[in-house]
mmCIF file of C-alpha atoms in Angstrom:
data_model
loop_
_atom_site.group_PDB
_atom_site.id
_atom_site.type_symbol
_atom_site.label_atom_id
_atom_site.label_comp_id
_atom_site.label_asym_id
_atom_site.label_seq_id
_atom_site.Cartn_x
_atom_site.Cartn_y
_atom_site.Cartn_z
ATOM 1 C CA MET A 1 39.816 5.325 -23.218
ATOM 2 C CA SER A 2 40.837 7.654 -20.088
ATOM 3 C CA TRP A 3 39.900 6.267 -16.813
ATOM 4 C CA TRP A 4 37.519 9.168 -16.154
ATOM 5 C CA ILE A 5 34.827 8.560 -19.155
ATOM 6 C CA ARG A 6 32.719 5.555 -17.355
ATOM 7 C CA PRO A 7 32.887 7.309 -13.790
ATOM 8 C CA LEU A 8 31.638 10.579 -16.051
ATOM 9 C CA VAL A 9 28.682 8.290 -17.817
ATOM 10 C CA ARG A 10 27.389 6.838 -14.773
ATOM 11 C CA LEU A 11 27.202 9.972 -13.296
ATOM 12 C CA ILE A 12 25.448 11.526 -16.283
ATOM 13 C CA ALA A 13 23.450 8.250 -16.297
ATOM 14 C CA ALA A 14 22.381 8.888 -12.618
ATOM 15 C CA ILE A 15 21.499 12.575 -12.650
ATOM 16 C CA LEU A 16 19.123 11.517 -15.920
ATOM 17 C CA LEU A 17 17.190 8.267 -14.778
ATOM 18 C CA PRO A 18 15.122 9.874 -12.293
ATOM 19 C CA ILE A 19 14.160 12.240 -15.154
ATOM 20 C CA ALA A 20 13.397 10.116 -17.934
ATOM 21 C CA VAL A 21 11.969 7.250 -16.074
ATOM 22 C CA PRO A 22 8.825 9.667 -14.821
ATOM 23 C CA ALA A 23 8.820 10.902 -18.507
ATOM 24 C CA VAL A 24 8.586 7.935 -20.512
ATOM 25 C CA ILE A 25 5.498 7.111 -17.995
ATOM 26 C CA THR A 26 3.748 10.491 -18.981
ATOM 27 C CA GLY A 27 4.482 10.166 -22.738
ATOM 28 C CA ALA A 28 3.142 6.653 -22.058
ATOM 29 C CA LEU A 29 -0.551 7.896 -20.504
ATOM 30 C CA TRP A 30 -0.272 9.829 -23.281
ATOM 31 C CA VAL A 31 0.121 7.677 -26.394
ATOM 32 C CA LEU A 32 -3.070 5.418 -24.982
ATOM 33 C CA PRO A 33 -5.915 5.873 -26.831
ATOM 34 C CA GLY A 34 -8.377 8.128 -25.555
ATOM 35 C CA ASP A 35 -8.164 10.959 -22.798
ATOM 36 C CA PRO A 36 -6.140 10.743 -20.141
ATOM 37 C CA ALA A 37 -8.985 11.578 -17.693
ATOM 38 C CA GLU A 38 -10.805 9.191 -19.471
ATOM 39 C CA ILE A 39 -8.795 5.822 -19.515
ATOM 40 C CA ILE A 40 -7.791 6.590 -15.214
ATOM 41 C CA CYS A 41 -11.511 7.185 -14.377
ATOM 42 C CA PRO A 42 -13.798 5.410 -17.522
ATOM 43 C CA PRO A 43 -17.160 7.727 -18.123
ATOM 44 C CA GLY A 44 -19.527 5.110 -17.485
ATOM 45 C CA ILE A 45 -17.901 4.832 -13.870
ATOM 46 C CA CYS A 46 -16.963 8.319 -12.797
ATOM 47 C CA SER A 47 -19.258 11.653 -13.155
ATOM 48 C CA GLY A 48 -17.410 14.960 -13.897
ATOM 49 C CA THR A 49 -14.721 13.780 -15.889
ATOM 50 C CA ALA A 50 -13.456 17.307 -16.602
ATOM 51 C CA ALA A 51 -13.137 18.135 -12.914
ATOM 52 C CA LEU A 52 -11.225 15.293 -11.882
ATOM 53 C CA ALA A 53 -8.969 16.033 -15.526
ATOM 54 C CA ALA A 54 -8.693 19.979 -13.670
ATOM 55 C CA ARG A 55 -8.056 18.131 -9.999
ATOM 56 C CA TRP A 56 -5.366 15.806 -11.410
ATOM 57 C CA GLY A 57 -3.549 17.724 -13.979
ATOM 58 C CA LEU A 58 -4.599 16.123 -16.729
ATOM 59 C CA ASP A 59 -6.215 19.120 -19.031
ATOM 60 C CA GLN A 60 -3.555 20.873 -19.706
ATOM 61 C CA GLY A 61 -1.110 18.160 -21.940
ATOM 62 C CA PRO A 62 1.547 15.875 -21.367
ATOM 63 C CA VAL A 63 4.743 18.405 -20.974
ATOM 64 C CA ASN A 64 2.739 20.829 -17.845
ATOM 65 C CA PHE A 65 1.346 17.641 -16.500
ATOM 66 C CA TYR A 66 5.352 15.850 -16.610
ATOM 67 C CA MET A 67 6.731 19.545 -15.117
ATOM 68 C CA ASN A 68 4.093 20.174 -12.545
ATOM 69 C CA TRP A 69 4.471 16.495 -10.939
ATOM 70 C CA MET A 70 8.293 16.930 -11.318
ATOM 71 C CA ALA A 71 8.928 19.892 -8.958
ATOM 72 C CA ASN A 72 6.025 18.575 -6.123
ATOM 73 C CA ALA A 73 8.143 15.222 -5.776
ATOM 74 C CA LEU A 74 11.033 17.154 -5.581
ATOM 75 C CA SER A 75 9.328 18.963 -2.814
ATOM 76 C CA GLY A 76 7.720 14.972 -1.310
ATOM 77 C CA GLU A 77 4.287 16.017 -2.555
ATOM 78 C CA PHE A 78 3.200 13.525 -4.856
ATOM 79 C CA GLY A 79 -0.584 14.110 -4.427
ATOM 80 C CA ASN A 80 -3.237 11.452 -3.521
ATOM 81 C CA SER A 81 -3.833 8.039 -5.298
ATOM 82 C CA TRP A 82 -6.049 7.596 -7.464
ATOM 83 C CA ARG A 83 -7.365 4.506 -7.580
ATOM 84 C CA VAL A 84 -5.349 2.183 -5.545
ATOM 85 C CA SER A 85 -6.011 3.848 -1.884
ATOM 86 C CA GLN A 86 -8.509 6.609 -3.160
ATOM 87 C CA GLY A 87 -7.436 10.339 -1.411
ATOM 88 C CA TYR A 88 -5.100 8.435 0.536
ATOM 89 C CA SER A 89 -1.328 10.250 0.289
ATOM 90 C CA VAL A 90 0.851 8.760 -2.332
ATOM 91 C CA ALA A 91 3.732 10.202 0.017
ATOM 92 C CA LEU A 92 2.608 8.266 3.102
ATOM 93 C CA MET A 93 2.130 5.231 1.109
ATOM 94 C CA LEU A 94 5.830 5.507 -0.430
ATOM 95 C CA GLN A 95 6.607 5.604 3.166
ATOM 96 C CA GLU A 96 5.236 2.551 4.456
ATOM 97 C CA SER A 97 6.237 0.818 1.482
ATOM 98 C CA VAL A 98 9.831 1.800 1.181
ATOM 99 C CA PRO A 99 11.445 0.416 4.340
ATOM 100 C CA LYS A 100 10.071 -2.994 3.499
ATOM 101 C CA THR A 101 11.968 -3.279 0.232
ATOM 102 C CA ALA A 102 14.871 -1.713 1.397
ATOM 103 C CA LEU A 103 14.702 -4.274 4.336
ATOM 104 C CA LEU A 104 14.342 -7.129 1.727
ATOM 105 C CA VAL A 105 17.112 -6.157 -0.205
ATOM 106 C CA LEU A 106 19.117 -5.382 2.475
ATOM 107 C CA LEU A 107 18.606 -9.153 3.704
ATOM 108 C CA ALA A 108 18.645 -10.786 -0.280
ATOM 109 C CA MET A 109 22.204 -9.307 -0.321
ATOM 110 C CA VAL A 110 23.854 -11.690 2.449
ATOM 111 C CA PRO A 111 24.239 -14.342 0.560
ATOM 112 C CA LEU A 112 25.475 -12.740 -2.056
ATOM 113 C CA MET A 113 28.459 -11.094 -0.289
ATOM 114 C CA LEU A 114 28.797 -13.534 1.692
ATOM 115 C CA GLY A 115 29.755 -15.997 -1.356
ATOM 116 C CA SER A 116 31.639 -13.559 -2.780
ATOM 117 C CA THR A 117 33.688 -13.130 -0.547
ATOM 118 C CA PHE A 118 34.173 -16.982 1.007
ATOM 119 C CA SER A 119 34.980 -17.075 -3.161
ATOM 120 C CA ALA A 120 37.109 -14.573 -3.496
ATOM 121 C CA MET A 121 39.086 -16.196 -0.012
ATOM 122 C CA GLY A 122 38.896 -19.539 -1.606
ATOM 123 C CA TRP A 123 36.734 -21.082 0.635
ATOM 124 C CA ILE A 124 34.252 -21.998 -1.436
ATOM 125 C CA PRO A 125 35.254 -25.071 -3.818
ATOM 126 C CA LYS A 126 35.305 -24.774 -7.708
ATOM 127 C CA ARG A 127 33.412 -28.011 -7.354
ATOM 128 C CA ALA A 128 30.445 -27.070 -6.106
ATOM 129 C CA ASP A 129 29.509 -24.290 -8.615
ATOM 130 C CA THR A 130 27.646 -27.065 -10.232
ATOM 131 C CA LEU A 131 25.117 -27.094 -7.231
ATOM 132 C CA TRP A 132 25.063 -23.382 -7.345
ATOM 133 C CA GLN A 133 24.138 -23.548 -10.927
ATOM 134 C CA ILE A 134 21.715 -25.759 -10.382
ATOM 135 C CA ILE A 135 19.833 -24.283 -7.866
ATOM 136 C CA GLY A 136 19.662 -21.107 -9.763
ATOM 137 C CA LEU A 137 17.382 -22.610 -12.324
ATOM 138 C CA VAL A 138 14.432 -22.549 -10.267
ATOM 139 C CA PRO A 139 12.518 -19.172 -11.283
ATOM 140 C CA ALA A 140 12.123 -16.772 -8.523
ATOM 141 C CA VAL A 141 8.769 -17.045 -8.912
ATOM 142 C CA ILE A 142 8.419 -20.840 -8.199
ATOM 143 C CA LEU A 143 10.454 -20.610 -5.531
ATOM 144 C CA ALA A 144 8.291 -17.672 -4.396
ATOM 145 C CA LEU A 145 5.029 -19.626 -4.599
ATOM 146 C CA VAL A 146 5.869 -22.023 -2.391
ATOM 147 C CA GLY A 147 7.376 -19.858 0.199
ATOM 148 C CA ALA A 148 4.138 -18.219 0.354
ATOM 149 C CA ALA A 149 1.992 -21.228 0.326
ATOM 150 C CA ILE A 150 4.281 -22.866 3.645
ATOM 151 C CA ILE A 151 3.457 -19.180 4.693
ATOM 152 C CA GLN A 152 -0.097 -19.030 4.153
ATOM 153 C CA ILE A 153 -1.002 -22.936 5.052
ATOM 154 C CA ASN A 154 0.744 -22.312 8.884
ATOM 155 C CA PHE A 155 -0.678 -18.666 9.442
ATOM 156 C CA GLY A 156 -3.427 -17.439 7.220
ATOM 157 C CA ALA A 157 -3.126 -15.311 4.092
ATOM 158 C CA MET A 158 -3.506 -12.234 5.523
ATOM 159 C CA SER A 159 -0.639 -12.474 8.025
ATOM 160 C CA ASN A 160 1.963 -10.021 7.353
ATOM 161 C CA ASP A 161 2.361 -8.775 10.690
ATOM 162 C CA GLY A 162 4.931 -9.844 13.598
ATOM 163 C CA LEU A 163 6.334 -13.109 12.535
ATOM 164 C CA PRO A 164 4.354 -14.544 9.686
ATOM 165 C CA GLY A 165 5.757 -10.961 8.497
ATOM 166 C CA MET A 166 9.224 -11.436 9.172
ATOM 167 C CA LEU A 167 9.140 -14.946 7.324
ATOM 168 C CA ARG A 168 7.828 -13.576 4.298
ATOM 169 C CA LEU A 169 10.803 -11.132 4.524
ATOM 170 C CA VAL A 170 13.228 -13.865 4.980
ATOM 171 C CA SER A 171 11.217 -16.341 2.379
ATOM 172 C CA GLY A 172 11.520 -13.300 -0.202
ATOM 173 C CA ALA A 173 15.042 -12.857 0.754
ATOM 174 C CA LEU A 174 16.275 -15.904 0.106
ATOM 175 C CA VAL A 175 14.597 -16.242 -3.034
ATOM 176 C CA LEU A 176 16.169 -13.363 -4.540
ATOM 177 C CA GLY A 177 19.444 -14.256 -3.018
ATOM 178 C CA PHE A 178 19.606 -17.774 -4.187
ATOM 179 C CA ALA A 179 17.051 -18.183 -7.812
ATOM 180 C CA ASP A 180 17.764 -17.431 -11.194
ATOM 181 C CA GLY A 181 21.394 -18.007 -10.452
ATOM 182 C CA ALA A 182 22.258 -15.072 -8.372
ATOM 183 C CA PHE A 183 24.393 -16.423 -5.601
ATOM 184 C CA ALA A 184 25.964 -18.636 -8.380
ATOM 185 C CA GLY A 185 27.045 -15.812 -10.037
ATOM 186 C CA ALA A 186 28.232 -14.250 -7.267
ATOM 187 C CA VAL A 187 30.541 -17.538 -6.130
ATOM 188 C CA ILE A 188 31.909 -17.163 -10.237
ATOM 189 C CA GLY A 189 31.500 -14.355 -11.231
ATOM 190 C CA THR A 190 34.150 -13.172 -8.054
ATOM 191 C CA ARG A 191 36.250 -16.251 -8.536
ATOM 192 C CA SER A 192 36.814 -15.284 -12.460
ATOM 193 C CA VAL A 193 37.761 -11.952 -12.057
ATOM 194 C CA PHE A 194 40.212 -12.821 -9.026
ATOM 195 C CA GLU A 195 41.578 -16.241 -11.249
ATOM 196 C CA GLU A 196 42.445 -13.707 -14.630
ATOM 197 C CA GLU A 197 43.915 -11.160 -12.042
ATOM 198 C CA PHE A 198 45.952 -13.579 -10.612
ATOM 199 C CA LYS A 199 48.010 -13.996 -14.170
ATOM 200 C CA GLN A 200 49.254 -11.034 -14.029
ATOM 201 C CA ARG A 201 52.620 -10.437 -13.566
ATOM 202 C CA TYR A 202 52.724 -8.096 -10.516
ATOM 203 C CA VAL A 203 50.895 -10.724 -8.843
ATOM 204 C CA GLN A 204 53.928 -13.403 -9.330
ATOM 205 C CA ILE A 205 56.168 -10.427 -8.147
ATOM 206 C CA ALA A 206 54.385 -9.739 -5.020
ATOM 207 C CA ILE A 207 54.309 -13.789 -4.506
ATOM 208 C CA LEU A 208 58.563 -13.751 -4.421
ATOM 209 C CA ARG A 209 58.562 -10.835 -2.447
ATOM 210 C CA GLY A 210 56.379 -12.367 0.279
ATOM 211 C CA GLU A 211 53.401 -10.211 -0.300
ATOM 212 C CA THR A 212 49.619 -11.862 0.123
ATOM 213 C CA VAL A 213 48.400 -12.188 -3.052
ATOM 214 C CA LEU A 214 45.166 -10.799 -2.359
ATOM 215 C CA SER A 215 46.157 -7.596 -1.124
ATOM 216 C CA ASN A 216 47.848 -6.364 -4.047
ATOM 217 C CA ALA A 217 45.058 -8.120 -6.619
ATOM 218 C CA LEU A 218 41.885 -6.404 -4.659
ATOM 219 C CA PRO A 219 42.576 -2.639 -5.126
ATOM 220 C CA ASN A 220 42.472 -3.687 -9.806
ATOM 221 C CA VAL A 221 39.794 -6.175 -9.367
ATOM 222 C CA LEU A 222 37.936 -3.775 -7.134
ATOM 223 C CA PRO A 223 35.772 -1.638 -10.200
ATOM 224 C CA SER A 224 34.728 -4.547 -11.566
ATOM 225 C CA LEU A 225 33.324 -6.188 -8.565
ATOM 226 C CA ILE A 226 31.446 -3.482 -8.289
ATOM 227 C CA GLY A 227 29.984 -3.078 -11.273
ATOM 228 C CA GLN A 228 29.127 -6.775 -10.662
ATOM 229 C CA PHE A 229 27.896 -6.010 -7.329
ATOM 230 C CA ARG A 230 25.490 -3.020 -8.586
ATOM 231 C CA GLY A 231 24.223 -5.642 -11.678
ATOM 232 C CA ARG A 232 23.305 -8.077 -8.460
ATOM 233 C CA MET A 233 21.451 -5.218 -7.215
ATOM 234 C CA LEU A 234 19.692 -4.225 -9.714
ATOM 235 C CA HIS A 235 18.811 -8.198 -10.547
ATOM 236 C CA ILE A 236 17.069 -7.257 -6.727
ATOM 237 C CA LEU A 237 15.416 -4.804 -7.317
ATOM 238 C CA SER A 238 13.721 -6.165 -10.638
ATOM 239 C CA GLY A 239 13.018 -9.541 -8.924
ATOM 240 C CA ALA A 240 11.458 -7.757 -5.791
ATOM 241 C CA VAL A 241 8.545 -6.990 -7.711
ATOM 242 C CA ILE A 242 7.477 -10.484 -8.988
ATOM 243 C CA VAL A 243 8.841 -11.302 -4.935
ATOM 244 C CA GLU A 244 6.819 -8.899 -3.149
ATOM 245 C CA VAL A 245 3.600 -9.695 -4.895
ATOM 246 C CA VAL A 246 4.093 -13.268 -4.399
ATOM 247 C CA LEU A 247 4.591 -13.276 -1.359
ATOM 248 C CA GLY A 248 2.311 -10.514 0.120
ATOM 249 C CA ILE A 249 5.236 -8.060 0.731
ATOM 250 C CA PRO A 250 4.091 -4.275 1.237
ATOM 251 C CA GLY A 251 7.024 -3.168 -0.602
ATOM 252 C CA LEU A 252 7.229 -0.163 -3.201
ATOM 253 C CA GLY A 253 7.164 -3.570 -5.955
ATOM 254 C CA GLU A 254 3.721 -4.460 -5.003
ATOM 255 C CA LEU A 255 2.725 -0.715 -4.939
ATOM 256 C CA LEU A 256 3.723 -0.407 -8.102
ATOM 257 C CA TRP A 257 2.134 -3.439 -9.269
ATOM 258 C CA ASP A 258 -0.971 -2.381 -7.669
ATOM 259 C CA GLY A 259 -0.742 1.187 -9.223
ATOM 260 C CA THR A 260 -0.627 -1.211 -12.872
ATOM 261 C CA LEU A 261 -3.517 -2.867 -12.454
ATOM 262 C CA SER A 262 -5.174 -0.087 -10.887
ATOM 263 C CA GLN A 263 -4.031 2.434 -13.931
ATOM 264 C CA ASP A 264 -3.528 4.616 -10.958
ATOM 265 C CA PHE A 265 -0.791 6.594 -12.705
ATOM 266 C CA GLY A 266 -0.194 8.980 -9.767
ATOM 267 C CA VAL A 267 1.187 5.744 -7.492
ATOM 268 C CA VAL A 268 3.003 4.383 -10.904
ATOM 269 C CA LEU A 269 5.210 7.625 -11.381
ATOM 270 C CA ALA A 270 5.938 7.883 -7.237
ATOM 271 C CA ALA A 271 6.978 4.247 -7.575
ATOM 272 C CA ALA A 272 9.059 3.860 -10.566
ATOM 273 C CA TRP A 273 10.577 7.446 -9.755
ATOM 274 C CA GLY A 274 11.271 5.880 -6.487
ATOM 275 C CA PHE A 275 12.662 2.691 -8.022
ATOM 276 C CA ALA A 276 14.638 4.884 -10.826
ATOM 277 C CA LEU A 277 16.082 6.872 -7.525
ATOM 278 C CA LEU A 278 17.383 3.677 -6.143
ATOM 279 C CA SER A 279 19.459 3.094 -9.633
ATOM 280 C CA GLY A 280 20.812 6.514 -9.849
ATOM 281 C CA ALA A 281 22.121 5.781 -6.347
ATOM 282 C CA LEU A 282 23.534 2.864 -7.408
ATOM 283 C CA LEU A 283 25.734 4.467 -10.736
ATOM 284 C CA LEU A 284 26.779 7.295 -8.659
ATOM 285 C CA ALA A 285 27.954 4.886 -5.607
ATOM 286 C CA GLN A 286 29.446 3.223 -8.845
ATOM 287 C CA ALA A 287 31.321 6.406 -10.144
ATOM 288 C CA LEU A 288 32.308 7.558 -7.133
ATOM 289 C CA SER A 289 34.317 4.421 -5.545
ATOM 290 C CA GLU A 290 35.877 4.482 -9.407
ATOM 291 C CA VAL A 291 37.101 7.612 -9.307
ATOM 292 C CA LEU A 292 38.195 6.791 -5.443
ATOM 293 C CA ILE A 293 40.269 3.939 -6.157
ATOM 294 C CA GLU A 294 41.536 4.909 -9.394
ATOM 295 C CA MET A 295 43.352 7.462 -7.294
ATOM 296 C CA TYR A 296 44.211 5.244 -4.698
ATOM 297 C CA VAL A 297 46.333 2.901 -6.983
ATOM 298 C CA ARG A 298 47.919 5.797 -9.003
ATOM 299 C CA ARG A 299 49.378 6.807 -5.444
ATOM 300 C CA SER A 300 52.927 6.031 -5.162
ATOM 301 C CA PRO A 301 52.925 2.894 -2.141
ATOM 302 C CA ALA A 302 54.630 4.248 0.871
ATOM 303 C CA GLY A 303 58.416 4.109 0.961
ATOM 304 C CA VAL A 304 58.695 3.783 -2.580
ATOM 305 C CA GLY A 305 60.186 7.552 -2.595
ATOM 306 C CA GLN A 306 62.318 6.826 -0.328
ATOM 307 C CA ALA A 307 63.510 3.936 -1.599
ATOM 308 C CA GLU A 308 64.575 5.798 -5.266
ATOM 309 C CA ALA A 309 66.428 8.830 -3.419
ATOM 310 C CA ALA A 310 68.565 5.751 -1.833
#
């Protein structure tokens, strides 16, 4: 298979994902039994359902609703919340939520990056793998509940700012970094990739030439490591929904959860689209890195041309 096929597939997936996710959610809204406006605002609770449907753009079918929503979303306009915070701008809700989730994910990646780096350099002994695997057996929701209980006992249930808010973020990052085998996967996965590459003949020749093994193997294993990195990022993003809800972190995951419970499809669409954009960005970064690495590997090392001429 040609080397450029995988980056091209990732590029196409990165473009299609933010387009497909809102389409699936829109389709689900119209597949549910009953009129979409009545589902969101039942006649027994709300009055003027027809007027609300016209205001929300639900009276012209799923295709028009989807096209209008995408056009507005590309311009940064997501309308107002229907039920979570009725009348409040969804765009402002995203602005308040995305930084929290971004910080949570970045903090969660710290132990994984350290584990991968130390594993590649041989600083984490193999005999410790059992310990990381045992820690990884604990589900994220259990660790998150323990962290939430400790924080709420000491600071109260509504403590989301200042030190308690930072403790919630740090606790959530540790949960995402170690629960469900995340850290164990980073350590063992990185080590296994390098161990397989070290068996290659060119590595043995590099050792005989007095070159470092890591510098020779790293360019060839980077695509695999980047693929593992993207998988771990997606694992963290999916786990962020549970962690944010349990620990009370006002991020994108909690916003998606609240919108789903309240049947606020305007909020659900915006939050899900945000996750789709993040996933697409990861795919795009992986595709670009694979192209750059391939170009680097295909270049002749410095001095080869002169040596051949001599």
